[in-house]
Amino acid sequence: MLERLDKSQIFDSEKSYARVSLSWKIPWSVMAPLSLLLTATAIRLYEPAIGTEYRLQIFDRYQQLSPRVPTDVPISIVDIDEGSLARIGQWPWPRQQMADLVDELTALGAAAIVFDVLFSEPDRLSPARLAELLPAGATFDETRAKLRDLPDNDQAFASAISNSNVAIGFALTPNPGPRLPELKPRYATKGPAPDPYLLSFGGAITALPVLEASASGYGYLTHTVGTDEVIRRLPLFVRIGETVYPSLAAEALRIAQGASNHATKTTDPASGNTGRAGLINVRIGRLIVPTDPAGQIWIRYRDSVHTQAVPAWQVLSGEAPANQVSGRIVLIGSSAVGVGDFGVNALGDLTSSLAVQVQAIETILAADYLARPDWMAGAEILFCLVLGAILIWVLPRWGMAWCAGLALLAITAVLGGGWIAFDRYRLLLDPMYPVLIVVLVYLSGAFSIYLTTRTRLIRTTWLVEHDVLTGCLSRRTWYDRAITSLEGCAERQRFLVAVFDIDFFKKVNDTYGHVLGDEALKHMVNIVTQALKAGASFGRLGGEEFGLALEVVPDQDESTDPRQTAADVLERVRRKLEESPLPIPGNDNHQEIALTVSIGASFPLPLESLGDALNRADKALYSAKESGRNRVVFG
């Protein structure tokens, strides 16, 4: 391939680059990272669901690395476990047995008894229900009558509940149910009504009315999960229609303290308060629980290996230790597969609904709250903008190596700061976007600097190696490449060295001026380089004199004599220029300038240097001029 770059394209590119830079007043090394910074900020403001999921997974990772330290809080678990099912029988147990369970726990001094069980249907083992299952006929009439005279299991269970401090639950549904749950506690609020900010549901699956009326507390059992089905937060209150209902955990804490109501505190920026509209905290008896605007708390999980439960069979058999029940909130549920309701917690463990309720209540009693204040999202966005702007500013000044260290330091600071905020202050900082922005800004800025430097280097190299006016090789570059080509040539007798000189070029300058003379030089170079084959080195030696270095390789249909092949090549170039006159621009008569060239050529002798071969070619050039010009002469 001809060793000549398209100078006009490079200069046009440089002019375009200069125009853009002048127009924007900002270099490309700043524009690219700045655009990415603004784009990432916009994505953070209007965050897609996948971004939220990744952030929540980071918060989960914090808890996995540092679970809540177990503390002695007055909570116990009565587990309807596999062992209890094996001893007492399959679930559901008769409600009379549940009544016995309540009576035993009450006798042991439980402060509150909380059922993480939905009692929405009548007991199928009640005597009256069993009477309906007997075959028809007089044979079983007496048995049916006796069964119907026996106490109803649901009524017995309700009686036990009414004689104790018991909370039961209902399930939330997206669609309206046959009736709304009974609201047990009174409800107070400080500030605007919290209803618009709470999670809203269509209806509920309620407990049996007889049980609902007998219970001291009544809250919803349902756990809210994220799009990845992980249970991270517990809403202390939700809304069904226009009515606000408490969670089972909130009711457990209320009845354990003997409180009669719940109280919420809300804020509204429209009324002059700062921050986001919604709930600030919830008062449950003597406990003040900080919440997010929707009335939710982050459940601070501890490792499940520290969970100790009393099997239900021990309570029913009178073997339960009193110190694990007396004065405590006792939660009753099941960890048995097929009976309990299971989900994944923030630690990544499969856990029962009962365990989630326990962990939520423990979080409140231990006051070990995780928090993500309203201002945190705005602070994170501002931090990202400042951090990105600093990197954009220092990259062109410090260079890629120093800024790589700065970027690593920033990433370490972000990750370390996020961890310290969680471990010491229980704040949930999001390190994902700051780290992403540092990486994007650094990589884009570094790449832009590389491209800019590379472009300038290419341009500088081109200017050094080429003649600025004509675009062919400069004298020094041509000479160096010719020597390299000669040294690499296997057959020196095939290496052609030629000197070109435009005939009567001074006359062109004197007649038409130097501007048109420059155009003549460029025209001559353009015609010659088009006529030469790939592999030729063509350069300007000075003035109107040019040099050619070419290894002659004859075509199959040509003579194998390199001298004849070279003569044919040079003759073809000479004729091509002779047949391509230079049009005079702006001339209405379409006048042209005929350009011809005299060529002197030689082949280096076995031990001859390139300089000596060039001198012989130069002498041959003078012979060509003296013998009439516009011809090729070998020396």
XYZ file of C-alpha atoms in Angstrom, residues 3 32 73 106 231 265 283 335 396 556 564 589 615:
13
model
C 2.783 4.990 2.332
C -18.068 12.462 27.944
C -36.094 -9.190 75.756
C -52.078 -17.889 81.498
C -39.292 -9.875 53.993
C -47.141 11.342 64.531
C -46.445 5.433 70.011
C -42.265 -23.935 62.205
C -7.108 16.315 32.858
C 3.380 -12.380 -14.989
C 12.625 -2.929 -18.154
C -11.603 30.181 -20.840
C 23.582 10.527 -6.540
